[in-house]
């Protein structure tokens, strides 16, 4: 990590300016070397990152990426804002231990809300009709319980009587929902491996609550007890003591419950304010925000509006129909080059996805692919700040032209929006987060010639192709931001600091 950028910094954060999957993991890995504390504050097992342990790759979800530095005494924290699923964390600790990495310096917030089996059931059950395309990790139903004051917390794992008392009370309202469910569908969901292959299924009440109490307050509690702490206090104290702290974001600002594209969101605020709060700090405590931005394309998994999507609605439907990486490799590997240069944007989108290996880490789903959208980026930067880190820029090498979205043209029925009347043909320069509007936004593009040079070994900004730098200047001018870091490949050394 370039020393100058971090010279006077003590608390830094990595957040995504888009719909997630922007390569935060690589930056977190780089920064974990520098940090004393690595803290997660948002999301839950819906996040996914790859960790390499003794040359083997694992897709982890809950454990902070800095766990690899546990043996160097670095403290990894799961903060109060994380939707905490004990089963997932225990599995991840087990995998690490089996591969020779003992976990000593992990802390779990006693205040983090607990994911329970019925959250997983409700999430999977309702997403069949609501079609948000969630990860099925129970995130939405848990946060709903949190705001309606019906959730349990990590601390309850330590107190079986309180756990049981609370659960018994909260279960009343759950029973009404459980009883209205189609039992066959519920049974199928409950027999999924994430739900212990039917362990929680009970023919009469659907969920067997005694089993939940037993598992959580005995097995889970025993395993996790040594890690449970008041992590907000620990992190605040670490800041006072001058320790270096890295806040590890999850998902992306356009998915945030407070700022994301309505309905098609996750349920925590994964922008900078939510991250800081979920880690036990305040936004003003953060000295520098790495605004991670995939360029010069972007992706989205799950449903929801995506104005610059290559292939538009056709691509959204195609990606929703359970295509996998294998399917695409079988069907298109021999046509990849041709498709990258195709005039058909749907085909070009598939080729970019394959070129960039854009498949979900948590679900394996195909990520939808679109051109970089500066209307959305400007909006995210108003929330997260002006400092950008561009990632995956090498993926578009060889393309004849690069399109960048600068405005939208509204194509829907006339409506009132924030005190103005939106008519068909109106120009939109500010990102409207309401999906019914965004679905009717046609992107307006600025076109740039591409570059053909291999940029993956370039170390200095000055050596990048002129056509590449023209796009960089354009983005900075348009957004008023500063592109401080450019990642030209997956390895640590493939990073340019300006
Ligand atoms: P949930 O967070 O599982 O409730 O899913 C809500 C929406 O957020 C869905 O569209 C998911 O695909 C999306 N989402 C959740 N986590 C991630 C992530 O880590 N990367 C990208 N999208 C995500």
Short mmCIF file of C-alpha atoms and ligand atoms in Angstrom, two decimals:
data_model
loop_
_atom_site.label_atom_id
_atom_site.label_comp_id
_atom_site.label_asym_id
_atom_site.label_seq_id
_atom_site.Cartn_x
_atom_site.Cartn_y
_atom_site.Cartn_z
CA UNK A 1 0.00 0.00 0.00
CA UNK A 2 1.39 3.36 -1.00
CA UNK A 3 2.65 5.07 2.13
CA UNK A 4 1.68 8.66 1.19
CA UNK A 5 -2.00 7.84 0.85
CA UNK A 6 -2.15 6.44 4.37
CA UNK A 7 0.54 8.61 5.97
CA UNK A 8 -1.75 10.74 8.12
CA UNK A 9 -4.71 8.33 8.34
CA UNK A 10 -5.88 6.30 11.28
CA UNK A 11 -9.37 5.12 10.34
CA UNK A 12 -10.11 4.21 6.73
CA UNK A 13 -13.15 2.57 5.14
CA UNK A 14 -13.74 0.52 2.03
CA UNK A 15 -17.23 1.01 0.59
CA UNK A 16 -18.71 0.25 -2.79
CA UNK A 17 -20.25 3.03 -4.87
CA UNK A 18 -22.32 0.63 -6.99
CA UNK A 19 -24.39 -2.55 -6.55
CA UNK A 20 -21.67 -4.55 -4.82
CA UNK A 21 -19.14 -7.01 -6.21
CA UNK A 22 -16.70 -4.28 -7.12
CA UNK A 23 -13.57 -5.96 -5.79
CA UNK A 24 -13.58 -4.55 -2.26
CA UNK A 25 -11.86 -7.75 -1.14
CA UNK A 26 -8.58 -6.95 -2.85
CA UNK A 27 -8.40 -3.50 -1.25
CA UNK A 28 -9.36 -4.90 2.15
CA UNK A 29 -6.59 -7.44 1.78
CA UNK A 30 -4.05 -4.76 0.90
CA UNK A 31 -5.18 -2.55 3.78
CA UNK A 32 -5.32 -5.39 6.30
CA UNK A 33 -1.53 -5.42 6.25
CA UNK A 34 -1.59 -1.82 7.41
CA UNK A 35 -4.46 -2.03 9.91
CA UNK A 36 -4.44 -3.23 13.53
CA UNK A 37 -8.21 -3.72 13.57
CA UNK A 38 -10.39 -4.93 10.71
CA UNK A 39 -14.07 -4.32 11.39
CA UNK A 40 -17.26 -5.35 9.61
CA UNK A 41 -20.35 -3.29 10.36
CA UNK A 42 -23.05 -4.08 7.80
CA UNK A 43 -24.71 -6.91 5.93
CA UNK A 44 -24.30 -10.50 6.99
CA UNK A 45 -23.83 -13.81 5.25
CA UNK A 46 -25.26 -12.21 2.08
CA UNK A 47 -21.77 -10.83 1.45
CA UNK A 48 -19.19 -13.04 -0.18
CA UNK A 49 -15.43 -12.87 -0.38
CA UNK A 50 -12.77 -15.30 -1.42
CA UNK A 51 -10.03 -16.09 1.06
CA UNK A 52 -6.99 -18.12 0.10
CA UNK A 53 -5.74 -20.34 2.95
CA UNK A 54 -2.63 -22.40 2.25
CA UNK A 55 -3.18 -22.10 -1.51
CA UNK A 56 -6.80 -23.27 -1.26
CA UNK A 57 -9.60 -20.87 -2.19
CA UNK A 58 -12.69 -20.54 0.04
CA UNK A 59 -15.82 -18.43 -0.42
CA UNK A 60 -16.51 -16.94 3.00
CA UNK A 61 -19.43 -14.76 3.99
CA UNK A 62 -19.33 -13.58 7.55
CA UNK A 63 -15.80 -13.69 8.87
CA UNK A 64 -13.87 -10.47 8.17
CA UNK A 65 -11.31 -10.80 5.37
CA UNK A 66 -8.50 -9.78 7.74
CA UNK A 67 -8.76 -13.12 9.56
CA UNK A 68 -5.74 -14.26 7.55
CA UNK A 69 -3.69 -11.86 9.65
CA UNK A 70 -5.00 -13.27 12.93
CA UNK A 71 -1.64 -14.86 13.65
CA UNK A 72 -0.01 -11.41 13.41
CA UNK A 73 -2.17 -10.26 16.29
CA UNK A 74 -4.56 -8.22 14.16
CA UNK A 75 -8.02 -8.00 15.65
CA UNK A 76 -10.97 -8.94 13.44
CA UNK A 77 -14.31 -7.60 14.54
CA UNK A 78 -17.90 -8.44 13.61
CA UNK A 79 -19.61 -5.22 14.63
CA UNK A 80 -23.02 -4.39 16.04
CA UNK A 81 -24.54 -3.69 12.61
CA UNK A 82 -23.96 -7.16 11.20
CA UNK A 83 -26.83 -9.61 10.74
CA UNK A 84 -25.19 -12.45 12.61
CA UNK A 85 -25.80 -16.07 11.66
CA UNK A 86 -23.94 -18.25 14.19
CA UNK A 87 -24.14 -21.35 12.04
CA UNK A 88 -22.31 -19.71 9.15
CA UNK A 89 -19.58 -18.26 11.32
CA UNK A 90 -18.99 -21.54 13.12
CA UNK A 91 -18.66 -23.31 9.77
CA UNK A 92 -16.17 -20.72 8.59
CA UNK A 93 -14.08 -21.01 11.76
CA UNK A 94 -14.14 -24.79 11.33
CA UNK A 95 -12.90 -24.57 7.73
CA UNK A 96 -10.11 -22.22 8.78
CA UNK A 97 -9.07 -24.52 11.64
CA UNK A 98 -9.14 -27.57 9.40
CA UNK A 99 -6.78 -25.76 7.07
CA UNK A 100 -4.30 -24.87 9.76
CA UNK A 101 -5.44 -21.36 10.70
CA UNK A 102 -6.39 -21.01 14.36
CA UNK A 103 -8.73 -18.12 15.14
CA UNK A 104 -7.60 -16.24 18.26
CA UNK A 105 -8.29 -12.57 17.69
CA UNK A 106 -11.89 -12.52 16.56
CA UNK A 107 -14.48 -10.39 18.38
CA UNK A 108 -18.24 -10.58 17.87
CA UNK A 109 -20.48 -7.76 19.03
CA UNK A 110 -22.84 -8.74 21.84
CA UNK A 111 -25.32 -6.33 20.22
CA UNK A 112 -25.43 -7.87 16.73
CA UNK A 113 -28.94 -9.13 15.86
CA UNK A 114 -29.25 -12.90 15.42
CA UNK A 115 -30.37 -14.68 12.25
CA UNK A 116 -32.75 -17.52 13.20
CA UNK A 117 -33.93 -20.39 11.01
CA UNK A 118 -37.33 -18.78 10.41
CA UNK A 119 -35.62 -15.73 8.89
CA UNK A 120 -34.06 -17.99 6.28
CA UNK A 121 -37.40 -19.66 5.69
CA UNK A 122 -39.32 -16.37 5.33
CA UNK A 123 -36.66 -14.89 3.05
CA UNK A 124 -36.71 -17.84 0.68
CA UNK A 125 -40.47 -18.19 0.84
CA UNK A 126 -41.32 -14.58 0.09
CA UNK A 127 -38.69 -14.09 -2.60
CA UNK A 128 -40.52 -16.61 -4.77
CA UNK A 129 -43.23 -14.04 -5.40
CA UNK A 130 -41.49 -10.75 -4.60
CA UNK A 131 -38.60 -11.51 -6.91
CA UNK A 132 -36.05 -9.17 -5.44
CA UNK A 133 -33.59 -11.98 -6.00
CA UNK A 134 -32.23 -12.01 -2.45
CA UNK A 135 -29.34 -14.21 -1.41
CA UNK A 136 -31.70 -16.21 0.81
CA UNK A 137 -29.63 -15.60 3.95
CA UNK A 138 -32.51 -14.24 6.02
CA UNK A 139 -31.25 -10.67 5.97
CA UNK A 140 -34.53 -8.86 5.17
CA UNK A 141 -36.71 -10.76 7.67
CA UNK A 142 -34.10 -10.32 10.41
CA UNK A 143 -33.85 -6.56 9.95
CA UNK A 144 -37.66 -6.37 9.81
CA UNK A 145 -37.72 -8.02 13.23
CA UNK A 146 -35.02 -5.63 14.40
CA UNK A 147 -37.01 -2.50 13.55
CA UNK A 148 -40.21 -3.98 14.90
CA UNK A 149 -38.37 -4.80 18.14
CA UNK A 150 -38.71 -8.55 17.78
CA UNK A 151 -35.16 -9.67 17.27
CA UNK A 152 -32.78 -11.59 19.46
CA UNK A 153 -29.17 -10.57 19.91
CA UNK A 154 -25.82 -12.30 20.20
CA UNK A 155 -25.86 -11.62 23.94
CA UNK A 156 -28.98 -13.79 24.25
CA UNK A 157 -26.90 -16.79 23.19
CA UNK A 158 -25.17 -16.51 26.54
CA UNK A 159 -28.39 -16.55 28.54
CA UNK A 160 -30.57 -19.56 27.67
CA UNK A 161 -33.48 -18.48 29.88
CA UNK A 162 -33.70 -15.03 28.32
CA UNK A 163 -33.26 -16.52 24.84
CA UNK A 164 -36.14 -18.91 25.42
CA UNK A 165 -38.37 -16.29 27.01
CA UNK A 166 -37.91 -13.84 24.15
CA UNK A 167 -38.29 -16.48 21.46
CA UNK A 168 -41.48 -17.81 23.03
CA UNK A 169 -42.95 -14.31 22.95
CA UNK A 170 -41.86 -13.46 19.40
CA UNK A 171 -42.91 -16.82 18.05
CA UNK A 172 -46.60 -15.99 18.51
CA UNK A 173 -46.68 -13.65 15.53
CA UNK A 174 -44.45 -15.98 13.54
CA UNK A 175 -46.89 -18.84 13.99
CA UNK A 176 -49.58 -16.91 12.13
CA UNK A 177 -47.27 -16.57 9.14
CA UNK A 178 -46.02 -20.14 9.43
CA UNK A 179 -49.56 -21.48 9.50
CA UNK A 180 -50.51 -19.54 6.39
CA UNK A 181 -47.63 -21.05 4.42
CA UNK A 182 -47.88 -23.79 1.90
CA UNK A 183 -46.45 -26.67 3.93
CA UNK A 184 -44.93 -28.46 0.98
CA UNK A 185 -43.04 -25.39 -0.11
CA UNK A 186 -41.95 -24.65 3.48
CA UNK A 187 -40.81 -28.24 3.95
CA UNK A 188 -38.71 -28.05 0.81
CA UNK A 189 -37.07 -24.83 1.95
CA UNK A 190 -36.42 -26.21 5.42
CA UNK A 191 -34.73 -29.26 4.00
CA UNK A 192 -32.10 -27.06 2.31
CA UNK A 193 -28.54 -27.53 3.57
CA UNK A 194 -28.50 -23.98 4.94
CA UNK A 195 -31.32 -25.10 7.20
CA UNK A 196 -29.60 -28.29 8.29
CA UNK A 197 -31.38 -30.59 5.85
CA UNK A 198 -34.78 -30.60 7.53
CA UNK A 199 -33.49 -30.54 11.11
CA UNK A 200 -35.86 -27.69 12.01
CA UNK A 201 -38.85 -29.10 10.21
CA UNK A 202 -41.79 -30.22 12.26
CA UNK A 203 -45.00 -31.37 10.55
CA UNK A 204 -47.32 -29.53 12.98
CA UNK A 205 -45.65 -26.22 13.65
CA UNK A 206 -43.32 -26.15 10.62
CA UNK A 207 -40.40 -24.82 12.70
CA UNK A 208 -39.42 -26.84 15.74
CA UNK A 209 -38.68 -24.17 18.34
CA UNK A 210 -37.27 -26.49 20.98
CA UNK A 211 -34.60 -27.50 18.51
CA UNK A 212 -33.80 -23.85 17.79
CA UNK A 213 -33.43 -23.06 21.50
CA UNK A 214 -31.32 -26.12 22.07
CA UNK A 215 -28.92 -25.57 19.20
CA UNK A 216 -28.47 -21.86 19.75
CA UNK A 217 -28.12 -21.80 23.51
CA UNK A 218 -25.99 -24.92 23.84
CA UNK A 219 -23.84 -25.72 20.81
CA UNK A 220 -23.59 -22.24 19.23
CA UNK A 221 -23.29 -20.49 22.55
CA UNK A 222 -20.47 -22.71 23.74
CA UNK A 223 -18.45 -22.30 20.57
CA UNK A 224 -18.89 -18.53 20.31
CA UNK A 225 -18.73 -17.49 23.97
CA UNK A 226 -14.96 -16.74 23.92
CA UNK A 227 -15.39 -14.25 21.06
CA UNK A 228 -18.37 -12.23 22.32
CA UNK A 229 -17.51 -8.68 23.43
CA UNK A 230 -18.74 -5.12 23.55
CA UNK A 231 -16.99 -4.45 20.25
CA UNK A 232 -18.14 -0.83 19.91
CA UNK A 233 -16.31 -0.03 23.13
CA UNK A 234 -13.23 -1.91 21.93
CA UNK A 235 -13.18 -0.12 18.56
CA UNK A 236 -13.73 3.34 20.13
CA UNK A 237 -10.92 2.66 22.57
CA UNK A 238 -8.65 1.45 19.78
CA UNK A 239 -9.26 4.74 17.98
CA UNK A 240 -8.42 6.70 21.12
CA UNK A 241 -5.23 4.69 21.52
CA UNK A 242 -4.11 5.57 18.01
CA UNK A 243 -4.51 2.07 16.53
CA UNK A 244 -5.09 1.81 12.79
CA UNK A 245 -8.61 0.74 11.93
CA UNK A 246 -10.04 -0.55 8.68
CA UNK A 247 -13.82 -0.59 8.20
CA UNK A 248 -14.71 -3.35 5.74
CA UNK A 249 -17.88 -2.55 3.80
CA UNK A 250 -20.27 -5.10 2.35
CA UNK A 251 -22.67 -4.88 -0.63
CA UNK A 252 -22.90 -1.42 -2.23
CA UNK A 253 -24.41 2.02 -1.85
CA UNK A 254 -27.00 1.46 -4.59
CA UNK A 255 -28.27 -1.52 -2.55
CA UNK A 256 -28.44 0.40 0.73
CA UNK A 257 -31.76 0.38 2.56
CA UNK A 258 -31.41 4.16 3.00
CA UNK A 259 -30.01 5.12 -0.40
CA UNK A 260 -30.48 2.17 -2.77
CA UNK A 261 -32.91 1.58 -5.61
CA UNK A 262 -36.21 1.02 -3.84
CA UNK A 263 -37.53 -2.44 -3.28
CA UNK A 264 -34.48 -4.02 -4.91
CA UNK A 265 -32.24 -3.36 -1.96
CA UNK A 266 -30.59 -5.15 0.85
CA UNK A 267 -31.73 -4.30 4.37
CA UNK A 268 -28.76 -2.52 5.95
CA UNK A 269 -27.21 0.82 5.12
CA UNK A 270 -24.07 -0.31 3.36
CA UNK A 271 -22.93 3.24 2.52
CA UNK A 272 -20.37 5.00 4.72
CA UNK A 273 -22.68 6.26 7.50
CA UNK A 274 -24.22 2.83 8.05
CA UNK A 275 -20.84 1.16 7.94
CA UNK A 276 -19.31 3.53 10.51
CA UNK A 277 -22.31 3.17 12.81
CA UNK A 278 -22.36 -0.61 12.45
CA UNK A 279 -18.70 -0.70 13.47
CA UNK A 280 -19.35 1.40 16.59
CA UNK A 281 -17.97 4.67 15.18
CA UNK A 282 -19.27 7.82 13.51
CA UNK A 283 -18.78 8.88 9.91
CA UNK A 284 -16.68 11.83 11.07
CA UNK A 285 -14.25 9.39 12.70
CA UNK A 286 -13.29 8.07 9.26
CA UNK A 287 -10.22 9.79 7.78
CA UNK A 288 -10.44 8.40 4.26
CA UNK A 289 -13.05 6.47 2.29
CA UNK A 290 -11.98 4.21 -0.55
CA UNK A 291 -15.02 4.59 -2.85
CA UNK A 292 -14.71 1.36 -4.77
CA UNK A 293 -16.03 1.70 -8.29
CA UNK A 294 -15.89 -0.92 -10.99
CA UNK A 295 -14.90 0.64 -14.32
CA UNK A 296 -15.58 1.17 -17.09
CA UNK A 297 -18.45 -1.25 -16.72
CA UNK A 298 -20.59 -2.20 -13.74
CA UNK A 299 -22.65 -5.14 -12.53
CA UNK A 300 -25.72 -6.02 -10.52
CA UNK A 301 -26.95 -9.36 -9.15
CA UNK A 302 -30.60 -10.00 -8.47
CA UNK A 303 -33.43 -7.97 -9.89
CA UNK A 304 -34.03 -4.25 -10.06
CA UNK A 305 -33.46 -1.32 -12.38
CA UNK A 306 -30.11 -1.00 -14.11
CA UNK A 307 -30.38 1.72 -16.79
CA UNK A 308 -27.08 0.97 -18.55
CA UNK A 309 -27.48 -2.82 -18.63
CA UNK A 310 -26.10 -4.27 -21.86
CA UNK A 311 -29.03 -5.98 -23.49
CA UNK A 312 -31.57 -4.29 -21.16
CA UNK A 313 -34.62 -6.30 -20.12
CA UNK A 314 -33.45 -9.30 -22.15
CA UNK A 315 -30.30 -9.50 -20.07
CA UNK A 316 -32.22 -9.09 -16.79
CA UNK A 317 -34.52 -11.98 -17.72
CA UNK A 318 -31.68 -14.12 -18.99
CA UNK A 319 -29.66 -13.65 -15.77
CA UNK A 320 -32.78 -14.35 -13.69
CA UNK A 321 -33.26 -17.72 -15.39
CA UNK A 322 -30.54 -19.59 -13.45
CA UNK A 323 -27.76 -19.35 -16.00
CA UNK A 324 -24.45 -20.43 -14.53
CA UNK A 325 -20.80 -19.89 -15.30
CA UNK A 326 -20.68 -23.42 -16.67
CA UNK A 327 -23.62 -22.82 -18.99
CA UNK A 328 -21.95 -19.77 -20.43
CA UNK A 329 -18.60 -21.45 -20.84
CA UNK A 330 -20.20 -24.36 -22.64
CA UNK A 331 -22.24 -22.13 -24.92
CA UNK A 332 -19.95 -19.22 -25.66
CA UNK A 333 -16.27 -19.96 -24.89
CA UNK A 334 -15.41 -20.44 -28.56
CA UNK A 335 -17.17 -17.22 -29.61
CA UNK A 336 -15.85 -14.95 -26.87
CA UNK A 337 -13.66 -12.71 -29.03
CA UNK A 338 -16.36 -12.27 -31.66
CA UNK A 339 -18.96 -11.45 -28.99
CA UNK A 340 -16.72 -8.86 -27.34
CA UNK A 341 -16.77 -6.91 -30.60
CA UNK A 342 -20.39 -7.60 -31.40
CA UNK A 343 -22.80 -4.75 -32.13
CA UNK A 344 -25.41 -6.70 -30.21
CA UNK A 345 -25.18 -5.34 -26.67
CA UNK A 346 -26.76 -8.45 -25.12
CA UNK A 347 -23.97 -10.59 -26.60
CA UNK A 348 -21.30 -8.07 -25.66
CA UNK A 349 -22.64 -8.16 -22.08
CA UNK A 350 -22.24 -11.94 -21.89
CA UNK A 351 -18.69 -11.65 -23.23
CA UNK A 352 -17.75 -8.96 -20.69
CA UNK A 353 -19.22 -11.10 -17.90
CA UNK A 354 -17.09 -14.03 -19.01
CA UNK A 355 -14.01 -11.89 -19.47
CA UNK A 356 -14.45 -10.37 -16.00
CA UNK A 357 -15.57 -13.63 -14.34
CA UNK A 358 -18.67 -11.86 -13.07
CA UNK A 359 -20.46 -14.63 -11.20
CA UNK A 360 -21.81 -14.28 -7.65
CA UNK A 361 -19.53 -15.47 -4.82
CA UNK A 362 -22.47 -16.23 -2.51
CA UNK A 363 -24.97 -17.62 -4.98
CA UNK A 364 -22.97 -18.40 -8.15
CA UNK A 365 -25.50 -16.36 -10.13
CA UNK A 366 -24.61 -14.55 -13.33
CA UNK A 367 -24.10 -10.86 -12.65
CA UNK A 368 -25.87 -8.50 -15.01
CA UNK A 369 -23.42 -6.29 -16.90
CA UNK A 370 -23.77 -2.65 -17.99
CA UNK A 371 -21.72 0.41 -18.94
CA UNK A 372 -20.40 2.71 -16.24
CA UNK A 373 -23.15 5.05 -15.09
CA UNK A 374 -21.92 8.46 -13.94
CA UNK A 375 -25.38 9.65 -12.87
CA UNK A 376 -25.40 6.82 -10.32
CA UNK A 377 -21.74 7.33 -9.44
CA UNK A 378 -22.17 11.03 -8.74
CA UNK A 379 -25.06 10.17 -6.44
CA UNK A 380 -23.01 7.58 -4.53
CA UNK A 381 -20.13 10.04 -4.21
CA UNK A 382 -22.44 12.60 -2.60
CA UNK A 383 -22.91 9.98 0.12
CA UNK A 384 -19.45 8.41 0.37
CA UNK A 385 -17.18 11.24 -0.67
CA UNK A 386 -14.96 12.15 -3.61
CA UNK A 387 -12.14 9.59 -3.43
CA UNK A 388 -12.41 6.83 -5.96
CA UNK A 389 -10.65 3.52 -6.36
CA UNK A 390 -11.32 2.06 -9.81
CA UNK A 391 -11.27 -1.72 -10.12
CA UNK A 392 -11.26 -4.28 -12.92
CA UNK A 393 -10.30 -1.71 -15.54
CA UNK A 394 -8.30 -4.34 -17.44
CA UNK A 395 -11.47 -6.29 -18.32
CA UNK A 396 -12.41 -3.96 -21.19
CA UNK A 397 -8.96 -3.97 -22.85
CA UNK A 398 -9.36 -4.54 -26.59
CA UNK A 399 -12.86 -3.10 -26.93
CA UNK A 400 -13.17 -0.67 -29.86
CA UNK A 401 -15.28 1.78 -27.95
CA UNK A 402 -16.26 2.44 -24.38
CA UNK A 403 -19.60 4.01 -23.57
CA UNK A 404 -20.10 6.07 -20.43
CA UNK A 405 -23.52 7.22 -19.28
CA UNK A 406 -23.77 10.90 -18.43
CA UNK A 407 -27.56 11.55 -18.23
CA UNK A 408 -30.86 9.74 -18.57
CA UNK A 409 -33.83 10.48 -20.78
CA UNK A 410 -37.12 9.72 -19.05
CA UNK A 411 -39.35 7.48 -21.16
CA UNK A 412 -42.27 6.73 -18.84
CA UNK A 413 -45.72 8.18 -18.24
CA UNK A 414 -45.85 11.74 -16.96
CA UNK A 415 -45.40 11.84 -13.20
CA UNK A 416 -44.58 14.28 -10.41
CA UNK A 417 -41.14 13.85 -9.03
CA UNK A 418 -39.65 15.95 -6.22
CA UNK A 419 -41.69 19.01 -7.13
CA UNK A 420 -41.17 18.80 -10.88
CA UNK A 421 -43.18 17.19 -13.60
CA UNK A 422 -41.34 14.43 -15.42
CA UNK A 423 -42.51 14.05 -19.02
CA UNK A 424 -41.46 11.60 -21.67
CA UNK A 425 -38.22 12.96 -23.10
CA UNK A 426 -37.23 14.90 -19.96
CA UNK A 427 -33.52 14.85 -19.21
CA UNK A 428 -32.56 13.49 -15.79
CA UNK A 429 -29.18 14.43 -14.36
CA UNK A 430 -29.72 13.40 -10.78
CA UNK A 431 -30.13 9.77 -9.81
CA UNK A 432 -33.74 8.98 -8.88
CA UNK A 433 -33.65 6.05 -6.47
CA UNK A 434 -37.27 5.10 -7.07
CA UNK A 435 -37.34 1.99 -9.21
CA UNK A 436 -40.53 2.91 -11.07
CA UNK A 437 -38.66 5.94 -12.45
CA UNK A 438 -35.31 4.27 -13.00
CA UNK A 439 -36.92 1.46 -14.98
CA UNK A 440 -38.04 4.16 -17.40
CA UNK A 441 -34.69 5.88 -17.76
CA UNK A 442 -32.80 5.55 -21.04
CA UNK A 443 -29.11 6.27 -20.71
CA UNK A 444 -27.42 9.00 -22.73
CA UNK A 445 -23.85 8.03 -23.56
CA UNK A 446 -20.56 9.70 -24.30
CA UNK A 447 -18.39 7.41 -26.44
CA UNK A 448 -14.64 6.99 -26.14
CA UNK A 449 -12.19 5.00 -28.27
CA UNK A 450 -10.80 2.00 -26.36
CA UNK A 451 -7.19 0.83 -25.99
CA UNK A 452 -5.48 -2.38 -27.02
CA UNK A 453 -2.32 -2.32 -24.87
CA UNK A 454 -2.00 -4.82 -22.03
CA UNK A 455 -2.34 -2.62 -18.92
CA UNK A 456 -2.06 -5.35 -16.30
CA UNK A 457 1.64 -4.80 -15.63
CA UNK A 458 1.65 -1.03 -15.60
CA UNK A 459 2.85 0.45 -12.31
CA UNK A 460 2.74 4.20 -12.98
CA UNK A 461 -0.23 6.24 -14.02
CA UNK A 462 1.79 8.04 -16.68
CA UNK A 463 2.39 4.80 -18.57
CA UNK A 464 -1.29 4.01 -19.08
CA UNK A 465 -2.57 4.37 -22.68
CA UNK A 466 -3.62 7.89 -23.68
CA UNK A 467 -7.15 6.73 -24.55
CA UNK A 468 -7.46 5.26 -21.07
CA UNK A 469 -6.29 8.46 -19.38
CA UNK A 470 -8.76 10.52 -21.40
CA UNK A 471 -11.59 8.52 -19.84
CA UNK A 472 -10.10 9.00 -16.37
CA UNK A 473 -9.92 12.77 -16.88
CA UNK A 474 -13.49 12.81 -18.16
CA UNK A 475 -14.80 10.96 -15.09
CA UNK A 476 -12.94 13.25 -12.71
CA UNK A 477 -14.15 16.34 -14.45
CA UNK A 478 -17.73 15.11 -14.65
CA UNK A 479 -17.99 13.94 -11.03
CA UNK A 480 -15.64 16.43 -9.38
CA UNK A 481 -13.96 13.45 -7.71
CA UNK A 482 -10.42 12.22 -7.47
CA UNK A 483 -9.37 8.83 -8.81
CA UNK A 484 -6.61 7.95 -6.36
CA UNK A 485 -6.19 4.22 -6.94
CA UNK A 486 -6.56 2.09 -10.07
CA UNK A 487 -6.58 -1.69 -9.88
CA UNK A 488 -5.38 -3.26 -13.13
CA UNK A 489 -5.60 -6.93 -12.09
CA UNK A 490 -6.43 -9.19 -9.17
CA UNK A 491 -2.96 -9.32 -7.59
CA UNK A 492 -1.77 -6.90 -4.94
CA UNK A 493 1.04 -5.59 -7.13
CA UNK A 494 -1.43 -4.80 -9.90
CA UNK A 495 -2.43 -1.56 -8.24
CA UNK A 496 -1.58 1.98 -9.36
CA UNK A 497 -1.52 4.78 -6.78
CA UNK A 498 -1.62 8.28 -8.22
P1 LIG B 1 -30.37 -9.74 0.48
O1 LIG B 1 -29.27 -8.83 0.95
O2 LIG B 1 -30.00 -11.19 0.49
O3 LIG B 1 -31.66 -9.46 1.15
O4 LIG B 1 -30.62 -9.41 -1.08
C1 LIG B 1 -31.19 -8.18 -1.52
C2 LIG B 1 -30.54 -7.72 -2.81
O5 LIG B 1 -29.18 -7.37 -2.56
C3 LIG B 1 -30.51 -8.77 -3.90
O6 LIG B 1 -30.66 -8.14 -5.15
C4 LIG B 1 -29.11 -9.35 -3.80
O7 LIG B 1 -28.66 -9.89 -5.02
C5 LIG B 1 -28.32 -8.10 -3.43
N1 LIG B 1 -27.10 -8.42 -2.68
C6 LIG B 1 -27.00 -8.83 -1.41
N2 LIG B 1 -25.72 -9.03 -1.07
C7 LIG B 1 -24.98 -8.73 -2.15
C8 LIG B 1 -23.56 -8.70 -2.42
O8 LIG B 1 -22.72 -9.00 -1.57
N3 LIG B 1 -23.22 -8.31 -3.68
C9 LIG B 1 -24.12 -7.94 -4.60
N4 LIG B 1 -25.43 -7.94 -4.39
C10 LIG B 1 -25.87 -8.33 -3.18
#
